[in-house]
mmCIF file of N, CA, C and O in Angstrom:
data_model
loop_
_atom_site.group_PDB
_atom_site.id
_atom_site.type_symbol
_atom_site.label_atom_id
_atom_site.label_comp_id
_atom_site.label_asym_id
_atom_site.label_seq_id
_atom_site.Cartn_x
_atom_site.Cartn_y
_atom_site.Cartn_z
ATOM 1 N N MET V 1 88.410 87.219 -9.390
ATOM 2 C CA MET V 1 89.276 86.722 -10.613
ATOM 3 C C MET V 1 90.042 85.864 -9.744
ATOM 4 O O MET V 1 90.959 85.974 -8.796
ATOM 5 N N THR V 2 90.662 84.944 -10.623
ATOM 6 C CA THR V 2 91.675 83.813 -9.995
ATOM 7 C C THR V 2 93.139 84.016 -10.675
ATOM 8 O O THR V 2 93.191 84.148 -12.104
ATOM 9 N N THR V 3 94.430 84.470 -10.078
ATOM 10 C CA THR V 3 95.626 84.880 -10.774
ATOM 11 C C THR V 3 96.347 83.403 -10.591
ATOM 12 O O THR V 3 96.414 83.120 -9.257
ATOM 13 N N LEU V 4 96.997 83.181 -11.701
ATOM 14 C CA LEU V 4 97.797 81.891 -11.268
ATOM 15 C C LEU V 4 99.373 82.641 -11.697
ATOM 16 O O LEU V 4 99.402 83.757 -12.252
ATOM 17 N N ALA V 5 100.441 81.825 -11.017
ATOM 18 C CA ALA V 5 101.912 82.304 -11.331
ATOM 19 C C ALA V 5 102.464 81.224 -11.499
ATOM 20 O O ALA V 5 102.402 79.850 -10.616
ATOM 21 N N ALA V 6 103.492 80.925 -12.141
ATOM 22 C CA ALA V 6 104.501 79.902 -12.383
ATOM 23 C C ALA V 6 105.545 79.712 -11.023
ATOM 24 O O ALA V 6 106.187 81.686 -10.442
ATOM 25 N N THR V 7 105.787 78.730 -10.462
ATOM 26 C CA THR V 7 107.087 78.914 -9.501
ATOM 27 C C THR V 7 108.362 77.783 -10.030
ATOM 28 O O THR V 7 107.905 76.997 -10.778
ATOM 29 N N ALA V 8 109.356 78.513 -9.572
ATOM 30 C CA ALA V 8 110.728 77.355 -10.385
ATOM 31 C C ALA V 8 111.013 77.740 -9.260
ATOM 32 O O ALA V 8 111.871 78.187 -8.427
ATOM 33 N N VAL V 9 112.214 76.209 -9.459
ATOM 34 C CA VAL V 9 112.916 76.359 -8.028
ATOM 35 C C VAL V 9 114.623 75.807 -8.530
ATOM 36 O O VAL V 9 114.973 75.519 -9.951
ATOM 37 N N LEU V 10 115.124 77.304 -8.250
ATOM 38 C CA LEU V 10 116.254 77.702 -8.375
ATOM 39 C C LEU V 10 117.794 76.440 -8.315
ATOM 40 O O LEU V 10 117.085 75.990 -7.266
ATOM 41 N N ALA V 11 118.729 76.802 -8.498
ATOM 42 C CA ALA V 11 119.886 75.980 -8.470
ATOM 43 C C ALA V 11 120.254 75.806 -6.983
ATOM 44 O O ALA V 11 120.447 74.745 -6.385
ATOM 45 N N SER V 12 120.021 76.752 -6.640
ATOM 46 C CA SER V 12 120.151 76.985 -5.000
ATOM 47 C C SER V 12 119.327 76.365 -4.047
ATOM 48 O O SER V 12 118.960 76.375 -2.764
ATOM 49 N N GLY V 13 118.037 76.140 -4.398
ATOM 50 C CA GLY V 13 117.141 75.818 -3.624
ATOM 51 C C GLY V 13 116.068 76.129 -3.074
ATOM 52 O O GLY V 13 115.126 76.223 -2.920
ATOM 53 N N ALA V 14 116.305 77.615 -3.739
ATOM 54 C CA ALA V 14 115.211 78.738 -3.507
ATOM 55 C C ALA V 14 114.349 78.778 -4.712
ATOM 56 O O ALA V 14 114.463 78.290 -5.048
ATOM 57 N N MET V 15 113.108 79.136 -4.105
ATOM 58 C CA MET V 15 111.957 79.177 -5.345
ATOM 59 C C MET V 15 111.914 80.775 -5.070
ATOM 60 O O MET V 15 111.887 81.821 -4.769
ATOM 61 N N ALA V 16 111.312 80.933 -7.125
ATOM 62 C CA ALA V 16 111.131 82.304 -7.284
ATOM 63 C C ALA V 16 109.703 82.331 -7.605
ATOM 64 O O ALA V 16 109.453 81.145 -8.895
ATOM 65 N N MET V 17 108.621 82.887 -8.234
ATOM 66 C CA MET V 17 108.000 83.209 -8.261
ATOM 67 C C MET V 17 107.763 84.424 -9.865
ATOM 68 O O MET V 17 108.308 84.818 -9.824
ATOM 69 N N ALA V 18 107.044 83.363 -11.000
ATOM 70 C CA ALA V 18 106.978 84.218 -12.014
ATOM 71 C C ALA V 18 105.776 85.037 -12.174
ATOM 72 O O ALA V 18 104.771 84.764 -11.355
ATOM 73 N N PRO V 19 105.531 86.445 -12.835
ATOM 74 C CA PRO V 19 104.684 87.080 -12.252
ATOM 75 C C PRO V 19 103.121 86.570 -13.082
ATOM 76 O O PRO V 19 103.893 86.263 -14.823
ATOM 77 N N ALA V 20 102.353 86.043 -13.112
ATOM 78 C CA ALA V 20 101.200 85.268 -13.869
ATOM 79 C C ALA V 20 100.046 86.559 -15.131
ATOM 80 O O ALA V 20 100.513 88.028 -14.861
ATOM 81 N N ALA V 21 100.040 85.957 -15.786
ATOM 82 C CA ALA V 21 99.719 86.708 -17.149
ATOM 83 C C ALA V 21 97.860 86.799 -16.816
ATOM 84 O O ALA V 21 97.429 85.987 -16.302
ATOM 85 N N GLY V 22 97.839 88.011 -16.663
ATOM 86 C CA GLY V 22 96.484 88.747 -16.106
ATOM 87 C C GLY V 22 95.110 88.497 -17.255
ATOM 88 O O GLY V 22 95.666 88.712 -17.904
ATOM 89 N N ALA V 23 93.986 88.737 -16.483
ATOM 90 C CA ALA V 23 93.081 88.387 -17.482
ATOM 91 C C ALA V 23 93.271 90.298 -18.291
ATOM 92 O O ALA V 23 93.602 91.399 -17.152
ATOM 93 N N VAL V 24 92.496 89.936 -19.267
ATOM 94 C CA VAL V 24 92.187 91.150 -19.560
ATOM 95 C C VAL V 24 90.600 91.432 -19.861
ATOM 96 O O VAL V 24 90.049 91.048 -20.601
ATOM 97 N N GLY V 25 89.981 92.701 -19.164
ATOM 98 C CA GLY V 25 88.725 92.941 -19.076
ATOM 99 C C GLY V 25 88.225 93.745 -19.903
ATOM 100 O O GLY V 25 89.173 93.959 -21.276
ATOM 101 N N SER V 26 86.874 94.328 -19.941
ATOM 102 C CA SER V 26 86.831 95.431 -21.350
ATOM 103 C C SER V 26 87.669 97.042 -21.312
ATOM 104 O O SER V 26 87.431 97.501 -21.854
ATOM 105 N N SER V 27 88.966 96.985 -20.468
ATOM 106 C CA SER V 27 89.797 97.948 -20.592
ATOM 107 C C SER V 27 90.357 97.955 -21.818
ATOM 108 O O SER V 27 91.407 99.034 -22.625
ATOM 109 N N LYS V 28 90.877 96.874 -22.831
ATOM 110 C CA LYS V 28 90.990 96.418 -23.449
ATOM 111 C C LYS V 28 90.274 96.887 -25.231
ATOM 112 O O LYS V 28 90.790 97.376 -26.132
ATOM 113 N N CYS V 29 88.909 97.307 -24.692
ATOM 114 C CA CYS V 29 87.956 97.778 -25.612
ATOM 115 C C CYS V 29 88.437 98.635 -26.493
ATOM 116 O O CYS V 29 89.172 99.371 -26.221
ATOM 117 N N ASN V 30 88.516 99.004 -27.739
ATOM 118 C CA ASN V 30 88.232 100.152 -28.805
ATOM 119 C C ASN V 30 87.334 100.826 -29.339
ATOM 120 O O ASN V 30 87.679 101.076 -30.270
ATOM 121 N N SER V 31 86.391 99.451 -28.651
ATOM 122 C CA SER V 31 85.196 99.911 -29.959
ATOM 123 C C SER V 31 84.077 99.284 -29.425
ATOM 124 O O SER V 31 84.354 98.199 -28.890
ATOM 125 N N ASN V 32 82.623 100.016 -28.853
ATOM 126 C CA ASN V 32 82.013 100.171 -28.977
ATOM 127 C C ASN V 32 80.435 100.260 -29.015
ATOM 128 O O ASN V 32 80.548 101.399 -29.910
ATOM 129 N N PHE V 33 79.625 99.236 -29.287
ATOM 130 C CA PHE V 33 78.100 100.328 -29.896
ATOM 131 C C PHE V 33 76.902 99.048 -28.621
ATOM 132 O O PHE V 33 77.496 98.765 -27.496
ATOM 133 N N SER V 34 75.935 99.300 -28.915
ATOM 134 C CA SER V 34 75.056 99.232 -27.621
ATOM 135 C C SER V 34 75.130 97.889 -27.485
ATOM 136 O O SER V 34 74.975 96.821 -27.734
ATOM 137 N N ASN V 35 74.731 97.386 -26.350
ATOM 138 C CA ASN V 35 75.152 96.485 -25.612
ATOM 139 C C ASN V 35 73.559 95.387 -26.191
ATOM 140 O O ASN V 35 72.794 95.845 -26.740
ATOM 141 N N THR V 36 74.025 94.162 -26.443
ATOM 142 C CA THR V 36 73.522 93.382 -27.323
ATOM 143 C C THR V 36 73.256 91.531 -26.665
ATOM 144 O O THR V 36 74.800 91.430 -26.666
ATOM 145 N N ASP V 37 72.264 91.054 -27.323
ATOM 146 C CA ASP V 37 72.411 89.718 -27.050
ATOM 147 C C ASP V 37 72.920 88.575 -28.223
ATOM 148 O O ASP V 37 72.401 89.467 -29.237
ATOM 149 N N PHE V 38 73.879 88.289 -28.531
ATOM 150 C CA PHE V 38 74.224 87.281 -29.445
ATOM 151 C C PHE V 38 74.239 85.739 -29.535
ATOM 152 O O PHE V 38 73.988 85.431 -28.267
ATOM 153 N N ASP V 39 74.617 85.008 -30.143
ATOM 154 C CA ASP V 39 75.000 83.811 -29.944
ATOM 155 C C ASP V 39 76.025 82.841 -30.571
ATOM 156 O O ASP V 39 76.893 84.109 -31.333
ATOM 157 N N VAL V 40 76.847 82.215 -29.455
ATOM 158 C CA VAL V 40 77.615 81.649 -30.108
ATOM 159 C C VAL V 40 77.331 80.615 -31.242
ATOM 160 O O VAL V 40 76.794 79.663 -31.015
ATOM 161 N N LEU V 41 77.915 80.967 -32.652
ATOM 162 C CA LEU V 41 77.997 80.149 -33.871
ATOM 163 C C LEU V 41 79.235 79.190 -34.441
ATOM 164 O O LEU V 41 78.559 77.965 -35.455
ATOM 165 N N LYS V 42 79.263 78.577 -33.426
ATOM 166 C CA LYS V 42 80.787 77.418 -33.481
ATOM 167 C C LYS V 42 80.785 76.929 -32.373
ATOM 168 O O LYS V 42 80.771 77.198 -31.569
ATOM 169 N N SER V 43 80.922 75.443 -32.601
ATOM 170 C CA SER V 43 80.875 74.370 -31.315
ATOM 171 C C SER V 43 82.202 74.785 -30.834
ATOM 172 O O SER V 43 83.424 74.827 -31.815
ATOM 173 N N ASN V 44 82.259 74.253 -29.388
ATOM 174 C CA ASN V 44 83.751 74.716 -28.902
ATOM 175 C C ASN V 44 84.817 75.881 -28.756
ATOM 176 O O ASN V 44 85.494 75.871 -28.848
ATOM 177 N N ALA V 45 83.988 76.950 -29.231
ATOM 178 C CA ALA V 45 84.416 78.052 -29.351
ATOM 179 C C ALA V 45 85.144 78.422 -27.977
ATOM 180 O O ALA V 45 84.329 78.588 -26.715
ATOM 181 N N SER V 46 86.268 78.615 -28.146
ATOM 182 C CA SER V 46 87.471 78.801 -27.062
ATOM 183 C C SER V 46 86.851 80.871 -25.959
ATOM 184 O O SER V 46 86.640 81.190 -26.976
ATOM 185 N N LEU V 47 86.363 80.437 -24.824
ATOM 186 C CA LEU V 47 86.287 81.744 -24.339
ATOM 187 C C LEU V 47 87.475 81.934 -23.556
ATOM 188 O O LEU V 47 87.957 81.078 -22.343
ATOM 189 N N ARG V 48 88.294 83.468 -23.559
ATOM 190 C CA ARG V 48 89.338 83.739 -23.210
ATOM 191 C C ARG V 48 89.262 84.677 -22.827
ATOM 192 O O ARG V 48 88.618 85.599 -22.443
ATOM 193 N N THR V 49 90.995 84.524 -21.606
ATOM 194 C CA THR V 49 90.938 86.082 -20.583
ATOM 195 C C THR V 49 91.376 87.068 -21.343
ATOM 196 O O THR V 49 91.182 88.412 -20.633
ATOM 197 N N GLY V 50 91.163 87.145 -22.816
ATOM 198 C CA GLY V 50 91.904 88.226 -23.143
ATOM 199 C C GLY V 50 92.276 88.040 -24.897
ATOM 200 O O GLY V 50 91.473 87.083 -25.369
ATOM 201 N N PRO V 51 92.049 89.342 -25.453
ATOM 202 C CA PRO V 51 91.395 89.463 -27.172
ATOM 203 C C PRO V 51 92.542 88.539 -28.224
ATOM 204 O O PRO V 51 93.235 89.337 -28.868
ATOM 205 N N SER V 52 92.653 87.945 -27.891
ATOM 206 C CA SER V 52 94.008 86.709 -29.126
ATOM 207 C C SER V 52 94.207 85.530 -28.224
ATOM 208 O O SER V 52 93.791 85.272 -27.015
ATOM 209 N N SER V 53 94.595 84.727 -29.105
ATOM 210 C CA SER V 53 94.283 82.977 -29.010
ATOM 211 C C SER V 53 96.023 82.795 -28.122
ATOM 212 O O SER V 53 96.117 82.010 -27.325
ATOM 213 N N ASN V 54 96.707 83.821 -27.589
ATOM 214 C CA ASN V 54 97.704 83.763 -26.776
ATOM 215 C C ASN V 54 97.558 83.810 -25.237
ATOM 216 O O ASN V 54 97.998 83.513 -24.700
ATOM 217 N N TYR V 55 95.976 84.361 -25.159
ATOM 218 C CA TYR V 55 95.384 84.312 -23.829
ATOM 219 C C TYR V 55 95.252 82.872 -23.390
ATOM 220 O O TYR V 55 94.696 82.204 -24.372
ATOM 221 N N SER V 56 94.557 82.923 -22.254
ATOM 222 C CA SER V 56 94.602 81.113 -21.624
ATOM 223 C C SER V 56 92.937 81.275 -21.921
ATOM 224 O O SER V 56 92.479 82.220 -21.818
ATOM 225 N N SER V 57 92.365 80.278 -22.287
ATOM 226 C CA SER V 57 90.604 79.573 -22.142
ATOM 227 C C SER V 57 90.746 79.379 -21.012
ATOM 228 O O SER V 57 91.054 78.509 -19.993
ATOM 229 N N LYS V 58 89.161 80.507 -20.543
ATOM 230 C CA LYS V 58 88.490 79.983 -19.304
ATOM 231 C C LYS V 58 87.371 78.720 -19.538
ATOM 232 O O LYS V 58 87.097 78.526 -18.946
ATOM 233 N N GLY V 59 87.796 77.840 -20.718
ATOM 234 C CA GLY V 59 86.550 77.165 -20.841
ATOM 235 C C GLY V 59 85.929 77.220 -23.110
ATOM 236 O O GLY V 59 86.513 78.227 -23.447
ATOM 237 N N HIS V 60 85.379 75.967 -22.993
ATOM 238 C CA HIS V 60 84.802 75.796 -24.354
ATOM 239 C C HIS V 60 83.354 76.201 -24.043
ATOM 240 O O HIS V 60 83.325 75.821 -23.722
ATOM 241 N N LEU V 61 82.698 77.139 -25.382
ATOM 242 C CA LEU V 61 81.359 77.206 -25.478
ATOM 243 C C LEU V 61 80.539 76.180 -26.282
ATOM 244 O O LEU V 61 81.054 75.915 -27.529
ATOM 245 N N ALA V 62 79.387 75.914 -26.257
ATOM 246 C CA ALA V 62 78.273 74.640 -27.009
ATOM 247 C C ALA V 62 77.811 76.175 -28.445
ATOM 248 O O ALA V 62 77.823 77.372 -27.732
ATOM 249 N N LYS V 63 77.774 75.210 -29.506
ATOM 250 C CA LYS V 63 77.280 76.395 -30.396
ATOM 251 C C LYS V 63 75.650 76.303 -29.675
ATOM 252 O O LYS V 63 74.813 75.936 -28.898
ATOM 253 N N TYR V 64 75.168 77.798 -29.911
ATOM 254 C CA TYR V 64 74.451 78.385 -29.554
ATOM 255 C C TYR V 64 73.897 79.061 -28.194
ATOM 256 O O TYR V 64 73.069 79.365 -27.489
ATOM 257 N N THR V 65 75.303 79.061 -27.641
ATOM 258 C CA THR V 65 75.233 79.254 -26.010
ATOM 259 C C THR V 65 74.996 81.095 -26.278
ATOM 260 O O THR V 65 75.856 81.586 -27.277
ATOM 261 N N LYS V 66 74.594 81.526 -25.202
ATOM 262 C CA LYS V 66 73.599 83.518 -25.360
ATOM 263 C C LYS V 66 74.945 83.800 -24.728
ATOM 264 O O LYS V 66 75.257 83.605 -24.141
ATOM 265 N N PHE V 67 75.604 84.993 -25.594
ATOM 266 C CA PHE V 67 76.636 85.769 -25.371
ATOM 267 C C PHE V 67 76.197 87.461 -25.451
ATOM 268 O O PHE V 67 75.675 87.579 -26.112
ATOM 269 N N TYR V 68 75.942 88.101 -24.209
ATOM 270 C CA TYR V 68 75.846 89.507 -24.124
ATOM 271 C C TYR V 68 77.146 90.568 -24.383
ATOM 272 O O TYR V 68 77.627 90.070 -23.530
ATOM 273 N N TYR V 69 77.122 90.928 -25.507
ATOM 274 C CA TYR V 69 77.863 91.554 -25.665
ATOM 275 C C TYR V 69 78.536 93.260 -25.078
ATOM 276 O O TYR V 69 77.132 93.985 -24.878
ATOM 277 N N TYR V 70 79.628 93.323 -24.584
ATOM 278 C CA TYR V 70 79.735 94.690 -24.292
ATOM 279 C C TYR V 70 80.476 95.315 -24.606
ATOM 280 O O TYR V 70 80.274 96.700 -25.179
ATOM 281 N N CYS V 71 82.055 95.169 -25.300
ATOM 282 C CA CYS V 71 82.415 95.718 -25.991
ATOM 283 C C CYS V 71 83.261 94.922 -26.761
ATOM 284 O O CYS V 71 83.206 93.420 -27.454
ATOM 285 N N GLU V 72 84.396 95.399 -27.613
ATOM 286 C CA GLU V 72 84.726 94.583 -28.884
ATOM 287 C C GLU V 72 86.675 95.600 -28.859
ATOM 288 O O GLU V 72 87.037 96.499 -28.961
ATOM 289 N N TYR V 73 87.677 94.622 -29.631
ATOM 290 C CA TYR V 73 89.104 94.902 -29.554
ATOM 291 C C TYR V 73 89.145 94.419 -30.996
ATOM 292 O O TYR V 73 89.032 93.083 -31.790
ATOM 293 N N THR V 74 89.307 95.864 -31.945
ATOM 294 C CA THR V 74 89.702 95.296 -33.280
ATOM 295 C C THR V 74 91.203 95.984 -33.721
ATOM 296 O O THR V 74 91.361 96.943 -33.326
ATOM 297 N N THR V 75 91.198 95.620 -34.760
ATOM 298 C CA THR V 75 92.508 95.922 -35.634
ATOM 299 C C THR V 75 92.514 95.425 -36.945
ATOM 300 O O THR V 75 91.317 94.624 -37.577
ATOM 301 N N LYS V 76 93.351 95.752 -38.049
ATOM 302 C CA LYS V 76 93.011 95.348 -38.907
ATOM 303 C C LYS V 76 93.142 94.234 -39.514
ATOM 304 O O LYS V 76 92.252 93.937 -40.631
ATOM 305 N N SER V 77 93.436 93.575 -38.712
ATOM 306 C CA SER V 77 92.818 91.774 -39.217
ATOM 307 C C SER V 77 92.251 91.250 -38.076
ATOM 308 O O SER V 77 92.378 89.736 -38.710
ATOM 309 N N THR V 78 91.740 91.427 -37.104
ATOM 310 C CA THR V 78 91.312 90.822 -36.357
ATOM 311 C C THR V 78 90.193 91.444 -35.109
ATOM 312 O O THR V 78 90.387 93.014 -35.145
ATOM 313 N N SER V 79 89.010 90.895 -34.976
ATOM 314 C CA SER V 79 87.924 91.252 -34.132
ATOM 315 C C SER V 79 87.743 90.535 -32.949
ATOM 316 O O SER V 79 87.454 89.220 -33.200
ATOM 317 N N TRP V 80 87.426 90.410 -31.576
ATOM 318 C CA TRP V 80 87.357 89.915 -30.302
ATOM 319 C C TRP V 80 86.212 90.386 -29.680
ATOM 320 O O TRP V 80 86.708 91.666 -29.596
ATOM 321 N N TYR V 81 85.246 90.102 -29.208
ATOM 322 C CA TYR V 81 84.171 90.674 -28.628
ATOM 323 C C TYR V 81 84.134 90.119 -27.187
ATOM 324 O O TYR V 81 84.715 88.762 -26.868
ATOM 325 N N TYR V 82 83.836 91.432 -26.076
ATOM 326 C CA TYR V 82 84.213 90.895 -24.856
ATOM 327 C C TYR V 82 82.669 90.897 -24.445
ATOM 328 O O TYR V 82 81.621 92.062 -24.621
ATOM 329 N N GLY V 83 82.021 90.060 -23.464
ATOM 330 C CA GLY V 83 80.711 90.032 -22.742
ATOM 331 C C GLY V 83 80.865 89.001 -22.189
ATOM 332 O O GLY V 83 81.966 88.326 -21.044
ATOM 333 N N LYS V 84 79.386 88.560 -21.369
ATOM 334 C CA LYS V 84 78.939 88.286 -20.278
ATOM 335 C C LYS V 84 78.603 86.506 -20.905
ATOM 336 O O LYS V 84 77.351 86.777 -21.786
ATOM 337 N N ILE V 85 78.759 85.233 -20.494
ATOM 338 C CA ILE V 85 77.887 84.157 -20.849
ATOM 339 C C ILE V 85 76.411 83.955 -20.269
ATOM 340 O O ILE V 85 76.670 84.215 -19.058
ATOM 341 N N LEU V 86 75.476 83.721 -21.124
ATOM 342 C CA LEU V 86 74.290 83.948 -20.457
ATOM 343 C C LEU V 86 73.512 82.555 -20.511
ATOM 344 O O LEU V 86 72.130 82.542 -19.188
ATOM 345 N N THR V 87 74.242 81.538 -21.499
ATOM 346 C CA THR V 87 73.625 80.142 -20.555
ATOM 347 C C THR V 87 74.539 79.324 -20.794
ATOM 348 O O THR V 87 75.540 79.648 -21.149
ATOM 349 N N GLY V 88 74.286 77.973 -20.422
ATOM 350 C CA GLY V 88 75.438 76.853 -20.695
ATOM 351 C C GLY V 88 76.555 76.703 -19.707
ATOM 352 O O GLY V 88 75.786 77.769 -18.225
ATOM 353 N N ALA V 89 77.158 75.957 -19.119
ATOM 354 C CA ALA V 89 78.085 75.598 -18.769
ATOM 355 C C ALA V 89 78.725 76.488 -17.987
ATOM 356 O O ALA V 89 79.636 76.828 -16.840
ATOM 357 N N HIS V 90 79.198 77.487 -18.775
ATOM 358 C CA HIS V 90 79.809 78.679 -18.173
ATOM 359 C C HIS V 90 79.101 80.305 -17.691
ATOM 360 O O HIS V 90 79.609 81.473 -17.638
ATOM 361 N N LYS V 91 77.868 80.110 -17.501
ATOM 362 C CA LYS V 91 77.200 81.037 -17.579
ATOM 363 C C LYS V 91 77.198 81.830 -16.074
ATOM 364 O O LYS V 91 77.812 81.769 -15.267
ATOM 365 N N GLY V 92 77.566 83.005 -16.778
ATOM 366 C CA GLY V 92 78.024 84.468 -15.819
ATOM 367 C C GLY V 92 79.394 84.846 -15.959
ATOM 368 O O GLY V 92 80.061 85.508 -15.202
ATOM 369 N N THR V 93 79.814 84.006 -16.735
ATOM 370 C CA THR V 93 81.589 83.966 -16.895
ATOM 371 C C THR V 93 81.569 84.899 -17.746
ATOM 372 O O THR V 93 80.838 84.784 -19.063
ATOM 373 N N LYS V 94 82.433 86.354 -17.504
ATOM 374 C CA LYS V 94 82.644 87.051 -18.537
ATOM 375 C C LYS V 94 84.195 87.029 -19.285
ATOM 376 O O LYS V 94 85.208 85.916 -18.762
ATOM 377 N N GLY V 95 84.349 87.219 -20.533
ATOM 378 C CA GLY V 95 85.391 86.405 -21.185
ATOM 379 C C GLY V 95 85.031 87.342 -22.874
ATOM 380 O O GLY V 95 84.479 87.682 -22.910
ATOM 381 N N TRP V 96 86.366 86.710 -23.466
ATOM 382 C CA TRP V 96 86.646 87.062 -25.174
ATOM 383 C C TRP V 96 86.595 86.121 -25.907
ATOM 384 O O TRP V 96 86.890 84.736 -25.306
ATOM 385 N N VAL V 97 85.446 86.534 -27.611
ATOM 386 C CA VAL V 97 84.972 85.108 -28.220
ATOM 387 C C VAL V 97 85.624 85.663 -29.551
ATOM 388 O O VAL V 97 85.471 86.729 -29.539
ATOM 389 N N TYR V 98 86.637 85.081 -30.167
ATOM 390 C CA TYR V 98 87.043 85.735 -31.167
ATOM 391 C C TYR V 98 85.409 86.218 -32.425
ATOM 392 O O TYR V 98 84.557 85.022 -32.572
ATOM 393 N N ALA V 99 85.767 86.943 -33.011
ATOM 394 C CA ALA V 99 84.023 87.889 -33.175
ATOM 395 C C ALA V 99 83.592 86.733 -34.765
ATOM 396 O O ALA V 99 82.327 86.911 -35.210
ATOM 397 N N LYS V 100 84.222 86.249 -35.519
ATOM 398 C CA LYS V 100 83.872 85.084 -36.204
ATOM 399 C C LYS V 100 82.891 83.991 -35.790
ATOM 400 O O LYS V 100 82.222 83.536 -36.436
ATOM 401 N N TYR V 101 82.950 83.763 -34.566
ATOM 402 C CA TYR V 101 82.186 82.999 -34.108
ATOM 403 C C TYR V 101 81.212 83.352 -33.416
ATOM 404 O O TYR V 101 80.465 82.196 -32.797
ATOM 405 N N ILE V 102 80.791 84.937 -33.502
ATOM 406 C CA ILE V 102 79.607 85.290 -33.071
ATOM 407 C C ILE V 102 79.092 85.924 -33.980
ATOM 408 O O ILE V 102 79.269 86.309 -34.913
ATOM 409 N N GLY V 103 77.275 85.909 -33.456
ATOM 410 C CA GLY V 103 76.460 86.444 -34.145
ATOM 411 C C GLY V 103 74.678 86.223 -33.918
ATOM 412 O O GLY V 103 74.725 85.800 -32.577
ATOM 413 N N LEU V 104 73.724 86.558 -34.588
ATOM 414 C CA LEU V 104 72.376 86.292 -34.767
ATOM 415 C C LEU V 104 71.793 84.804 -35.122
ATOM 416 O O LEU V 104 72.534 84.980 -36.532
ATOM 417 N N ARG V 105 71.749 83.878 -34.552
ATOM 418 C CA ARG V 105 70.953 82.577 -35.217
ATOM 419 C C ARG V 105 70.295 82.574 -36.008
ATOM 420 O O ARG V 105 68.897 83.756 -35.428
ATOM 421 N N LYS V 106 69.803 82.472 -37.408
ATOM 422 C CA LYS V 106 69.074 82.422 -37.890
ATOM 423 C C LYS V 106 67.780 81.431 -37.984
ATOM 424 O O LYS V 106 68.144 80.521 -37.729
ATOM 425 N N PRO V 107 66.523 82.154 -37.905
ATOM 426 C CA PRO V 107 65.283 81.005 -37.467
ATOM 427 C C PRO V 107 65.676 80.197 -38.186
ATOM 428 O O PRO V 107 65.604 80.206 -39.735
#
């Protein structure tokens, strides 16, 4: 996992490091059902480091990219799925995708 931190130069010329916003894995999940293969149903859906648009994007996913679902984070107003990308440019990458963008492709 790559962690980034912000660096600032203080008035005295010294440098200060701000803590990085870390990625959130399955520890954020509050709901789980059997592991399932889904499809990304929206072009350019963001793959994120955590379950919110406030988390960094790891990249964008093409429509019909295969997504292996592990678990989800759900509140009264939103749901995010955590899983692993199985196809495409981000194959093998784990991350979060907004649940409304994930589903089963209709034949």
